[in-house]
Amino acid sequence: MSFGVEFAPSPEEHDDANNEPLDLVDPAAPNLSPSSGTFLRAAVTLKDQVVQATWEGGHDSGTPTGMVLDPTVYTGLLGTAFTCLRSYEAAGNRQDLVLCAEIVDKCRAVASASTRHVTFLCGRGGVYALGAVVANLIGDHERRNLYLNLFLEVAQEKALSVGPEEGGFGMSYDLLYGRAGFLWAALFINKYLGQEKLPNNLLMPVVDAVLAGGRAGSSHNPSCPLMFRWHGTRYLGAANGVAGILQVLLHFPLCKEDADDVKATLRYMMANRFPHSGNYPSSEGNPRDKFVQWSHGAAGMAITLCKASQVFPGDREFRDAAIEAGEVVWKNGLLKKVGLADGVAGNAYAFLSLYRLTGESIYEERARAFASFLYHNAGEFATAGHTHGAEYVYSLFQGLAGTACLWFDLYIPENSRFPGYEL
């Protein structure tokens, strides 16, 4: 199996012929929902298959698979490393850590040749962040410091903290390719290594640059304080749009003015839902009510609104909107892809976020229903809808590695986190 060498396209560019939902799964159907232990065993087995297909198959023979040429979390080999980390956290097998470190080292050798992207999901930031975290877990402080220093070199890049881009040029702000994606990588490091490992005086200038860019981009619309363009389009979703950027900003200490702008932007997005379905447009002014997934639409918004509800507990509207977005995901049913970006696994995480927010078991049951469908059908659906061929079948965001992570997270749903989006 060969894997592409290019960075993943925008989810908006994916063929949407397979986005029509299937019928809903009945959570109470007999023999449908595996136990937590069964999910864990299935996740370990699927993780092993992902490793075999993306790493061992070529690594052992000395001719690594083409996936090595894509050193990203999103569609590349680093997604396999991330899945190994999740496997270690759920099952406790230290060999997963060792394997993760080996894969990250290979990705570093490839990523160092490309300076284009610095994000967690699609750039060097992910390689260095994951490398530092895994080295720390293993107890290899020399390797941890190596990766931290490489990450700090990225943090010094002037494009990160300059003001609003001019004329559409400069570094973008989105999660996949822009400044928000770099900030997420920094948050990931601090989660595992301590909050002061990358201090706020290093990161807040980048946060300020993102806020400044959002204000400059909202000049056309006074009712929306923050707006961003990606390749000329004002996307609203998690991957390349406002929801993903706000998700990251919500993790930082914001002054009242900045917090008010974040809240007002969320309210603007909530006010512009499609009136009949309650779904969210993929981009500002887009009349097509088509996407209900993490990349675009209600699934990604549900997760961001859950975070907003936690940060602003006094604003009940965000909690209510998160619940409503979750209802949209449930009523829309099952997508015809397996992945995190635009498939069943990604949408299941909306329910896990709602479960952690509300504590209501119905959301865990809904996540299990989606995961159960994958348990019975993932093999059949793994290759469905891939306009780029079979090379993404085992990737984290487009394929089966994301399904494995979902099953790992269902072992202890209280600890679940959408890979590369929640912390």
mmCIF file with all atom_site columns, N, CA and C in Angstrom, residues 352-419:
data_model
loop_
_atom_site.group_PDB
_atom_site.id
_atom_site.type_symbol
_atom_site.label_atom_id
_atom_site.label_alt_id
_atom_site.label_comp_id
_atom_site.label_asym_id
_atom_site.label_entity_id
_atom_site.label_seq_id
_atom_site.pdbx_PDB_ins_code
_atom_site.Cartn_x
_atom_site.Cartn_y
_atom_site.Cartn_z
_atom_site.occupancy
_atom_site.B_iso_or_equiv
_atom_site.pdbx_formal_charge
_atom_site.auth_seq_id
_atom_site.auth_comp_id
_atom_site.auth_asym_id
_atom_site.auth_atom_id
_atom_site.pdbx_PDB_model_num
ATOM 1   N N  . LEU A 1 352 ? -19.165 12.204 23.009 1.00 0.00 ? 352 LEU A N  1
ATOM 2   C CA . LEU A 1 352 ? -18.279 12.049 24.157 1.00 0.00 ? 352 LEU A CA 1
ATOM 3   C C  . LEU A 1 352 ? -18.015 13.388 24.831 1.00 0.00 ? 352 LEU A C  1
ATOM 4   N N  . SER A 1 353 ? -17.889 14.453 24.059 1.00 0.00 ? 353 SER A N  1
ATOM 5   C CA . SER A 1 353 ? -17.729 15.788 24.649 1.00 0.00 ? 353 SER A CA 1
ATOM 6   C C  . SER A 1 353 ? -18.955 16.178 25.450 1.00 0.00 ? 353 SER A C  1
ATOM 7   N N  . LEU A 1 354 ? -20.125 15.891 24.905 1.00 0.00 ? 354 LEU A N  1
ATOM 8   C CA . LEU A 1 354 ? -21.366 16.201 25.616 1.00 0.00 ? 354 LEU A CA 1
ATOM 9   C C  . LEU A 1 354 ? -21.516 15.345 26.866 1.00 0.00 ? 354 LEU A C  1
ATOM 10  N N  . TYR A 1 355 ? -21.047 14.116 26.799 1.00 0.00 ? 355 TYR A N  1
ATOM 11  C CA . TYR A 1 355 ? -21.096 13.256 27.978 1.00 0.00 ? 355 TYR A CA 1
ATOM 12  C C  . TYR A 1 355 ? -20.238 13.824 29.100 1.00 0.00 ? 355 TYR A C  1
ATOM 13  N N  . ARG A 1 356 ? -19.033 14.274 28.759 1.00 0.00 ? 356 ARG A N  1
ATOM 14  C CA . ARG A 1 356 ? -18.173 14.858 29.792 1.00 0.00 ? 356 ARG A CA 1
ATOM 15  C C  . ARG A 1 356 ? -18.745 16.167 30.317 1.00 0.00 ? 356 ARG A C  1
ATOM 16  N N  . LEU A 1 357 ? -19.407 16.929 29.452 1.00 0.00 ? 357 LEU A N  1
ATOM 17  C CA . LEU A 1 357 ? -19.972 18.212 29.874 1.00 0.00 ? 357 LEU A CA 1
ATOM 18  C C  . LEU A 1 357 ? -21.179 18.028 30.786 1.00 0.00 ? 357 LEU A C  1
ATOM 19  N N  . THR A 1 358 ? -22.071 17.127 30.395 1.00 0.00 ? 358 THR A N  1
ATOM 20  C CA . THR A 1 358 ? -23.356 17.016 31.095 1.00 0.00 ? 358 THR A CA 1
ATOM 21  C C  . THR A 1 358 ? -23.413 15.862 32.090 1.00 0.00 ? 358 THR A C  1
ATOM 22  N N  . GLY A 1 359 ? -22.587 14.835 31.879 1.00 0.00 ? 359 GLY A N  1
ATOM 23  C CA . GLY A 1 359 ? -22.674 13.642 32.710 1.00 0.00 ? 359 GLY A CA 1
ATOM 24  C C  . GLY A 1 359 ? -23.864 12.767 32.389 1.00 0.00 ? 359 GLY A C  1
ATOM 25  N N  . GLU A 1 360 ? -24.608 13.073 31.344 1.00 0.00 ? 360 GLU A N  1
ATOM 26  C CA . GLU A 1 360 ? -25.815 12.318 30.997 1.00 0.00 ? 360 GLU A CA 1
ATOM 27  C C  . GLU A 1 360 ? -25.452 11.099 30.154 1.00 0.00 ? 360 GLU A C  1
ATOM 28  N N  . SER A 1 361 ? -25.949 9.939  30.568 1.00 0.00 ? 361 SER A N  1
ATOM 29  C CA . SER A 1 361 ? -25.536 8.673  29.956 1.00 0.00 ? 361 SER A CA 1
ATOM 30  C C  . SER A 1 361 ? -25.993 8.534  28.508 1.00 0.00 ? 361 SER A C  1
ATOM 31  N N  . ILE A 1 362 ? -27.026 9.283  28.112 1.00 0.00 ? 362 ILE A N  1
ATOM 32  C CA . ILE A 1 362 ? -27.510 9.154  26.738 1.00 0.00 ? 362 ILE A CA 1
ATOM 33  C C  . ILE A 1 362 ? -26.412 9.470  25.733 1.00 0.00 ? 362 ILE A C  1
ATOM 34  N N  . TYR A 1 363 ? -25.506 10.374 26.088 1.00 0.00 ? 363 TYR A N  1
ATOM 35  C CA . TYR A 1 363 ? -24.454 10.748 25.143 1.00 0.00 ? 363 TYR A CA 1
ATOM 36  C C  . TYR A 1 363 ? -23.377 9.666  25.046 1.00 0.00 ? 363 TYR A C  1
ATOM 37  N N  . GLU A 1 364 ? -23.089 9.024  26.174 1.00 0.00 ? 364 GLU A N  1
ATOM 38  C CA . GLU A 1 364 ? -22.178 7.880  26.094 1.00 0.00 ? 364 GLU A CA 1
ATOM 39  C C  . GLU A 1 364 ? -22.808 6.768  25.258 1.00 0.00 ? 364 GLU A C  1
ATOM 40  N N  . GLU A 1 365 ? -24.112 6.551  25.426 1.00 0.00 ? 365 GLU A N  1
ATOM 41  C CA . GLU A 1 365 ? -24.800 5.516  24.654 1.00 0.00 ? 365 GLU A CA 1
ATOM 42  C C  . GLU A 1 365 ? -24.759 5.830  23.162 1.00 0.00 ? 365 GLU A C  1
ATOM 43  N N  . ARG A 1 366 ? -24.920 7.095  22.813 1.00 0.00 ? 366 ARG A N  1
ATOM 44  C CA . ARG A 1 366 ? -24.887 7.463  21.404 1.00 0.00 ? 366 ARG A CA 1
ATOM 45  C C  . ARG A 1 366 ? -23.485 7.290  20.823 1.00 0.00 ? 366 ARG A C  1
ATOM 46  N N  . ALA A 1 367 ? -22.472 7.654  21.599 1.00 0.00 ? 367 ALA A N  1
ATOM 47  C CA . ALA A 1 367 ? -21.098 7.434  21.132 1.00 0.00 ? 367 ALA A CA 1
ATOM 48  C C  . ALA A 1 367 ? -20.838 5.947  20.935 1.00 0.00 ? 367 ALA A C  1
ATOM 49  N N  . ARG A 1 368 ? -21.331 5.132  21.860 1.00 0.00 ? 368 ARG A N  1
ATOM 50  C CA . ARG A 1 368 ? -21.150 3.692  21.739 1.00 0.00 ? 368 ARG A CA 1
ATOM 51  C C  . ARG A 1 368 ? -21.913 3.137  20.530 1.00 0.00 ? 368 ARG A C  1
ATOM 52  N N  . ALA A 1 369 ? -23.065 3.720  20.239 1.00 0.00 ? 369 ALA A N  1
ATOM 53  C CA . ALA A 1 369 ? -23.821 3.264  19.074 1.00 0.00 ? 369 ALA A CA 1
ATOM 54  C C  . ALA A 1 369 ? -23.032 3.498  17.799 1.00 0.00 ? 369 ALA A C  1
ATOM 55  N N  . PHE A 1 370 ? -22.438 4.686  17.672 1.00 0.00 ? 370 PHE A N  1
ATOM 56  C CA . PHE A 1 370 ? -21.623 4.976  16.490 1.00 0.00 ? 370 PHE A CA 1
ATOM 57  C C  . PHE A 1 370 ? -20.390 4.068  16.458 1.00 0.00 ? 370 PHE A C  1
ATOM 58  N N  . ALA A 1 371 ? -19.748 3.898  17.622 1.00 0.00 ? 371 ALA A N  1
ATOM 59  C CA . ALA A 1 371 ? -18.562 3.044  17.688 1.00 0.00 ? 371 ALA A CA 1
ATOM 60  C C  . ALA A 1 371 ? -18.913 1.591  17.405 1.00 0.00 ? 371 ALA A C  1
ATOM 61  N N  . SER A 1 372 ? -20.098 1.171  17.810 1.00 0.00 ? 372 SER A N  1
ATOM 62  C CA . SER A 1 372 ? -20.530 -0.201 17.550 1.00 0.00 ? 372 SER A CA 1
ATOM 63  C C  . SER A 1 372 ? -20.731 -0.431 16.062 1.00 0.00 ? 372 SER A C  1
ATOM 64  N N  . PHE A 1 373 ? -21.285 0.561  15.391 1.00 0.00 ? 373 PHE A N  1
ATOM 65  C CA . PHE A 1 373 ? -21.408 0.449  13.935 1.00 0.00 ? 373 PHE A CA 1
ATOM 66  C C  . PHE A 1 373 ? -20.034 0.231  13.304 1.00 0.00 ? 373 PHE A C  1
ATOM 67  N N  . LEU A 1 374 ? -19.053 0.988  13.759 1.00 0.00 ? 374 LEU A N  1
ATOM 68  C CA . LEU A 1 374 ? -17.702 0.813  13.236 1.00 0.00 ? 374 LEU A CA 1
ATOM 69  C C  . LEU A 1 374 ? -17.141 -0.562 13.596 1.00 0.00 ? 374 LEU A C  1
ATOM 70  N N  . TYR A 1 375 ? -17.454 -1.037 14.788 1.00 0.00 ? 375 TYR A N  1
ATOM 71  C CA . TYR A 1 375 ? -16.978 -2.355 15.229 1.00 0.00 ? 375 TYR A CA 1
ATOM 72  C C  . TYR A 1 375 ? -17.439 -3.441 14.257 1.00 0.00 ? 375 TYR A C  1
ATOM 73  N N  . HIS A 1 376 ? -18.651 -3.295 13.760 1.00 0.00 ? 376 HIS A N  1
ATOM 74  C CA . HIS A 1 376 ? -19.210 -4.301 12.863 1.00 0.00 ? 376 HIS A CA 1
ATOM 75  C C  . HIS A 1 376 ? -18.946 -4.016 11.390 1.00 0.00 ? 376 HIS A C  1
ATOM 76  N N  . ASN A 1 377 ? -18.629 -2.760 11.044 1.00 0.00 ? 377 ASN A N  1
ATOM 77  C CA . ASN A 1 377 ? -18.597 -2.382 9.630  1.00 0.00 ? 377 ASN A CA 1
ATOM 78  C C  . ASN A 1 377 ? -17.365 -1.622 9.177  1.00 0.00 ? 377 ASN A C  1
ATOM 79  N N  . ALA A 1 378 ? -16.401 -1.371 10.068 1.00 0.00 ? 378 ALA A N  1
ATOM 80  C CA . ALA A 1 378 ? -15.274 -0.513 9.707  1.00 0.00 ? 378 ALA A CA 1
ATOM 81  C C  . ALA A 1 378 ? -14.500 -1.047 8.507  1.00 0.00 ? 378 ALA A C  1
ATOM 82  N N  . GLY A 1 379 ? -14.314 -2.366 8.457  1.00 0.00 ? 379 GLY A N  1
ATOM 83  C CA . GLY A 1 379 ? -13.562 -2.932 7.347  1.00 0.00 ? 379 GLY A CA 1
ATOM 84  C C  . GLY A 1 379 ? -14.207 -2.643 6.012  1.00 0.00 ? 379 GLY A C  1
ATOM 85  N N  . GLU A 1 380 ? -15.524 -2.750 5.982  1.00 0.00 ? 380 GLU A N  1
ATOM 86  C CA . GLU A 1 380 ? -16.263 -2.510 4.736  1.00 0.00 ? 380 GLU A CA 1
ATOM 87  C C  . GLU A 1 380 ? -16.223 -1.049 4.334  1.00 0.00 ? 380 GLU A C  1
ATOM 88  N N  . PHE A 1 381 ? -16.278 -0.154 5.332  1.00 0.00 ? 381 PHE A N  1
ATOM 89  C CA . PHE A 1 381 ? -16.382 1.272  5.038  1.00 0.00 ? 381 PHE A CA 1
ATOM 90  C C  . PHE A 1 381 ? -15.036 1.970  4.949  1.00 0.00 ? 381 PHE A C  1
ATOM 91  N N  . ALA A 1 382 ? -13.961 1.281  5.297  1.00 0.00 ? 382 ALA A N  1
ATOM 92  C CA . ALA A 1 382 ? -12.657 1.938  5.393  1.00 0.00 ? 382 ALA A CA 1
ATOM 93  C C  . ALA A 1 382 ? -12.227 2.577  4.088  1.00 0.00 ? 382 ALA A C  1
ATOM 94  N N  . THR A 1 383 ? -12.537 1.943  2.973  1.00 0.00 ? 383 THR A N  1
ATOM 95  C CA . THR A 1 383 ? -12.099 2.481  1.682  1.00 0.00 ? 383 THR A CA 1
ATOM 96  C C  . THR A 1 383 ? -13.166 3.305  0.996  1.00 0.00 ? 383 THR A C  1
ATOM 97  N N  . ALA A 1 384 ? -14.321 3.452  1.614  1.00 0.00 ? 384 ALA A N  1
ATOM 98  C CA . ALA A 1 384 ? -15.422 4.178  0.972  1.00 0.00 ? 384 ALA A CA 1
ATOM 99  C C  . ALA A 1 384 ? -15.137 5.663  0.927  1.00 0.00 ? 384 ALA A C  1
ATOM 100 N N  . GLY A 1 385 ? -15.382 6.250  -0.227 1.00 0.00 ? 385 GLY A N  1
ATOM 101 C CA . GLY A 1 385 ? -15.346 7.701  -0.345 1.00 0.00 ? 385 GLY A CA 1
ATOM 102 C C  . GLY A 1 385 ? -13.977 8.313  -0.419 1.00 0.00 ? 385 GLY A C  1
ATOM 103 N N  . HIS A 1 386 ? -12.914 7.519  -0.549 1.00 0.00 ? 386 HIS A N  1
ATOM 104 C CA . HIS A 1 386 ? -11.574 8.093  -0.609 1.00 0.00 ? 386 HIS A CA 1
ATOM 105 C C  . HIS A 1 386 ? -11.241 8.499  -2.034 1.00 0.00 ? 386 HIS A C  1
ATOM 106 N N  . THR A 1 387 ? -11.384 9.775  -2.328 1.00 0.00 ? 387 THR A N  1
ATOM 107 C CA . THR A 1 387 ? -11.089 10.265 -3.665 1.00 0.00 ? 387 THR A CA 1
ATOM 108 C C  . THR A 1 387 ? -9.604  10.202 -3.970 1.00 0.00 ? 387 THR A C  1
ATOM 109 N N  . HIS A 1 388 ? -8.783  10.044 -2.942 1.00 0.00 ? 388 HIS A N  1
ATOM 110 C CA . HIS A 1 388 ? -7.336  9.984  -3.137 1.00 0.00 ? 388 HIS A CA 1
ATOM 111 C C  . HIS A 1 388 ? -6.830  8.547  -3.125 1.00 0.00 ? 388 HIS A C  1
ATOM 112 N N  . GLY A 1 389 ? -7.744  7.585  -3.272 1.00 0.00 ? 389 GLY A N  1
ATOM 113 C CA . GLY A 1 389 ? -7.340  6.192  -3.307 1.00 0.00 ? 389 GLY A CA 1
ATOM 114 C C  . GLY A 1 389 ? -7.248  5.609  -1.909 1.00 0.00 ? 389 GLY A C  1
ATOM 115 N N  . ALA A 1 390 ? -6.565  4.482  -1.815 1.00 0.00 ? 390 ALA A N  1
ATOM 116 C CA . ALA A 1 390 ? -6.527  3.735  -0.558 1.00 0.00 ? 390 ALA A CA 1
ATOM 117 C C  . ALA A 1 390 ? -5.420  4.183  0.375  1.00 0.00 ? 390 ALA A C  1
ATOM 118 N N  . GLU A 1 391 ? -4.658  5.213  -0.007 1.00 0.00 ? 391 GLU A N  1
ATOM 119 C CA . GLU A 1 391 ? -3.485  5.548  0.793  1.00 0.00 ? 391 GLU A CA 1
ATOM 120 C C  . GLU A 1 391 ? -3.834  6.100  2.171  1.00 0.00 ? 391 GLU A C  1
ATOM 121 N N  . TYR A 1 392 ? -5.046  6.591  2.352  1.00 0.00 ? 392 TYR A N  1
ATOM 122 C CA . TYR A 1 392 ? -5.421  7.154  3.647  1.00 0.00 ? 392 TYR A CA 1
ATOM 123 C C  . TYR A 1 392 ? -6.192  6.169  4.521  1.00 0.00 ? 392 TYR A C  1
ATOM 124 N N  . VAL A 1 393 ? -6.321  4.932  4.093  1.00 0.00 ? 393 VAL A N  1
ATOM 125 C CA . VAL A 1 393 ? -7.183  3.980  4.797  1.00 0.00 ? 393 VAL A CA 1
ATOM 126 C C  . VAL A 1 393 ? -6.771  3.792  6.244  1.00 0.00 ? 393 VAL A C  1
ATOM 127 N N  . TYR A 1 394 ? -5.471  3.849  6.528  1.00 0.00 ? 394 TYR A N  1
ATOM 128 C CA . TYR A 1 394 ? -4.997  3.609  7.889  1.00 0.00 ? 394 TYR A CA 1
ATOM 129 C C  . TYR A 1 394 ? -4.601  4.908  8.608  1.00 0.00 ? 394 TYR A C  1
ATOM 130 N N  . SER A 1 395 ? -4.872  6.031  8.040  1.00 0.00 ? 395 SER A N  1
ATOM 131 C CA . SER A 1 395 ? -4.448  7.297  8.638  1.00 0.00 ? 395 SER A CA 1
ATOM 132 C C  . SER A 1 395 ? -5.349  7.685  9.802  1.00 0.00 ? 395 SER A C  1
ATOM 133 N N  . LEU A 1 396 ? -4.913  8.674  10.576 1.00 0.00 ? 396 LEU A N  1
ATOM 134 C CA . LEU A 1 396 ? -5.651  9.066  11.778 1.00 0.00 ? 396 LEU A CA 1
ATOM 135 C C  . LEU A 1 396 ? -6.937  9.810  11.441 1.00 0.00 ? 396 LEU A C  1
ATOM 136 N N  . PHE A 1 397 ? -6.864  10.789 10.570 1.00 0.00 ? 397 PHE A N  1
ATOM 137 C CA . PHE A 1 397 ? -8.040  11.616 10.325 1.00 0.00 ? 397 PHE A CA 1
ATOM 138 C C  . PHE A 1 397 ? -8.889  11.152 9.145  1.00 0.00 ? 397 PHE A C  1
ATOM 139 N N  . GLN A 1 398 ? -8.341  10.323 8.287  1.00 0.00 ? 398 GLN A N  1
ATOM 140 C CA . GLN A 1 398 ? -9.105  9.840  7.147  1.00 0.00 ? 398 GLN A CA 1
ATOM 141 C C  . GLN A 1 398 ? -9.382  8.347  7.186  1.00 0.00 ? 398 GLN A C  1
ATOM 142 N N  . GLY A 1 399 ? -8.879  7.661  8.199  1.00 0.00 ? 399 GLY A N  1
ATOM 143 C CA . GLY A 1 399 ? -9.006  6.213  8.160  1.00 0.00 ? 399 GLY A CA 1
ATOM 144 C C  . GLY A 1 399 ? -9.108  5.536  9.507  1.00 0.00 ? 399 GLY A C  1
ATOM 145 N N  . LEU A 1 400 ? -8.552  4.328  9.571  1.00 0.00 ? 400 LEU A N  1
ATOM 146 C CA . LEU A 1 400 ? -8.812  3.411  10.670 1.00 0.00 ? 400 LEU A CA 1
ATOM 147 C C  . LEU A 1 400 ? -8.081  3.744  11.961 1.00 0.00 ? 400 LEU A C  1
ATOM 148 N N  . ALA A 1 401 ? -6.988  4.504  11.895 1.00 0.00 ? 401 ALA A N  1
ATOM 149 C CA . ALA A 1 401 ? -6.326  4.887  13.141 1.00 0.00 ? 401 ALA A CA 1
ATOM 150 C C  . ALA A 1 401 ? -7.252  5.723  14.007 1.00 0.00 ? 401 ALA A C  1
ATOM 151 N N  . GLY A 1 402 ? -8.068  6.566  13.384 1.00 0.00 ? 402 GLY A N  1
ATOM 152 C CA . GLY A 1 402 ? -9.035  7.357  14.140 1.00 0.00 ? 402 GLY A CA 1
ATOM 153 C C  . GLY A 1 402 ? -10.077 6.483  14.805 1.00 0.00 ? 402 GLY A C  1
ATOM 154 N N  . THR A 1 403 ? -10.499 5.423  14.140 1.00 0.00 ? 403 THR A N  1
ATOM 155 C CA . THR A 1 403 ? -11.433 4.475  14.746 1.00 0.00 ? 403 THR A CA 1
ATOM 156 C C  . THR A 1 403 ? -10.807 3.793  15.956 1.00 0.00 ? 403 THR A C  1
ATOM 157 N N  . ALA A 1 404 ? -9.533  3.428  15.840 1.00 0.00 ? 404 ALA A N  1
ATOM 158 C CA . ALA A 1 404 ? -8.848  2.816  16.982 1.00 0.00 ? 404 ALA A CA 1
ATOM 159 C C  . ALA A 1 404 ? -8.829  3.764  18.170 1.00 0.00 ? 404 ALA A C  1
ATOM 160 N N  . CYS A 1 405 ? -8.538  5.047  17.917 1.00 0.00 ? 405 CYS A N  1
ATOM 161 C CA . CYS A 1 405 ? -8.515  6.021  19.017 1.00 0.00 ? 405 CYS A CA 1
ATOM 162 C C  . CYS A 1 405 ? -9.888  6.157  19.668 1.00 0.00 ? 405 CYS A C  1
ATOM 163 N N  . LEU A 1 406 ? -10.944 6.147  18.858 1.00 0.00 ? 406 LEU A N  1
ATOM 164 C CA . LEU A 1 406 ? -12.293 6.201  19.420 1.00 0.00 ? 406 LEU A CA 1
ATOM 165 C C  . LEU A 1 406 ? -12.545 5.010  20.326 1.00 0.00 ? 406 LEU A C  1
ATOM 166 N N  . TRP A 1 407 ? -12.171 3.829  19.906 1.00 0.00 ? 407 TRP A N  1
ATOM 167 C CA . TRP A 1 407 ? -12.385 2.640  20.744 1.00 0.00 ? 407 TRP A CA 1
ATOM 168 C C  . TRP A 1 407 ? -11.548 2.704  22.014 1.00 0.00 ? 407 TRP A C  1
ATOM 169 N N  . PHE A 1 408 ? -10.317 3.208  21.926 1.00 0.00 ? 408 PHE A N  1
ATOM 170 C CA . PHE A 1 408 ? -9.522  3.397  23.138 1.00 0.00 ? 408 PHE A CA 1
ATOM 171 C C  . PHE A 1 408 ? -10.244 4.340  24.094 1.00 0.00 ? 408 PHE A C  1
ATOM 172 N N  . ASP A 1 409 ? -10.812 5.421  23.570 1.00 0.00 ? 409 ASP A N  1
ATOM 173 C CA . ASP A 1 409 ? -11.460 6.410  24.423 1.00 0.00 ? 409 ASP A CA 1
ATOM 174 C C  . ASP A 1 409 ? -12.749 5.890  25.037 1.00 0.00 ? 409 ASP A C  1
ATOM 175 N N  . LEU A 1 410 ? -13.385 4.928  24.411 1.00 0.00 ? 410 LEU A N  1
ATOM 176 C CA . LEU A 1 410 ? -14.600 4.368  24.985 1.00 0.00 ? 410 LEU A CA 1
ATOM 177 C C  . LEU A 1 410 ? -14.304 3.425  26.151 1.00 0.00 ? 410 LEU A C  1
ATOM 178 N N  . TYR A 1 411 ? -13.047 3.058  26.340 1.00 0.00 ? 411 TYR A N  1
ATOM 179 C CA . TYR A 1 411 ? -12.698 2.229  27.496 1.00 0.00 ? 411 TYR A CA 1
ATOM 180 C C  . TYR A 1 411 ? -12.935 3.011  28.780 1.00 0.00 ? 411 TYR A C  1
ATOM 181 N N  . ILE A 1 412 ? -12.530 4.304  28.790 1.00 0.00 ? 412 ILE A N  1
ATOM 182 C CA . ILE A 1 412 ? -12.836 5.191  29.921 1.00 0.00 ? 412 ILE A CA 1
ATOM 183 C C  . ILE A 1 412 ? -13.348 6.501  29.315 1.00 0.00 ? 412 ILE A C  1
ATOM 184 N N  . PRO A 1 413 ? -14.646 6.600  29.024 1.00 0.00 ? 413 PRO A N  1
ATOM 185 C CA . PRO A 1 413 ? -15.184 7.770  28.314 1.00 0.00 ? 413 PRO A CA 1
ATOM 186 C C  . PRO A 1 413 ? -14.930 9.093  29.022 1.00 0.00 ? 413 PRO A C  1
ATOM 187 N N  . GLU A 1 414 ? -14.808 9.055  30.344 1.00 0.00 ? 414 GLU A N  1
ATOM 188 C CA . GLU A 1 414 ? -14.559 10.291 31.092 1.00 0.00 ? 414 GLU A CA 1
ATOM 189 C C  . GLU A 1 414 ? -13.230 10.923 30.714 1.00 0.00 ? 414 GLU A C  1
ATOM 190 N N  . ASN A 1 415 ? -12.308 10.121 30.194 1.00 0.00 ? 415 ASN A N  1
ATOM 191 C CA . ASN A 1 415 ? -10.988 10.625 29.813 1.00 0.00 ? 415 ASN A CA 1
ATOM 192 C C  . ASN A 1 415 ? -10.850 10.835 28.307 1.00 0.00 ? 415 ASN A C  1
ATOM 193 N N  . SER A 1 416 ? -11.948 10.711 27.580 1.00 0.00 ? 416 SER A N  1
ATOM 194 C CA . SER A 1 416 ? -11.887 10.796 26.122 1.00 0.00 ? 416 SER A CA 1
ATOM 195 C C  . SER A 1 416 ? -11.509 12.206 25.670 1.00 0.00 ? 416 SER A C  1
ATOM 196 N N  . ARG A 1 417 ? -10.783 12.263 24.557 1.00 0.00 ? 417 ARG A N  1
ATOM 197 C CA . ARG A 1 417 ? -10.413 13.539 23.946 1.00 0.00 ? 417 ARG A CA 1
ATOM 198 C C  . ARG A 1 417 ? -10.285 13.338 22.434 1.00 0.00 ? 417 ARG A C  1
ATOM 199 N N  . PHE A 1 418 ? -10.902 14.226 21.662 1.00 0.00 ? 418 PHE A N  1
ATOM 200 C CA . PHE A 1 418 ? -10.774 14.163 20.216 1.00 0.00 ? 418 PHE A CA 1
ATOM 201 C C  . PHE A 1 418 ? -9.302  14.398 19.854 1.00 0.00 ? 418 PHE A C  1
ATOM 202 N N  . PRO A 1 419 ? -8.663  13.453 19.149 1.00 0.00 ? 419 PRO A N  1
ATOM 203 C CA . PRO A 1 419 ? -7.225  13.603 18.836 1.00 0.00 ? 419 PRO A CA 1
ATOM 204 C C  . PRO A 1 419 ? -6.930  14.895 18.091 1.00 0.00 ? 419 PRO A C  1
#
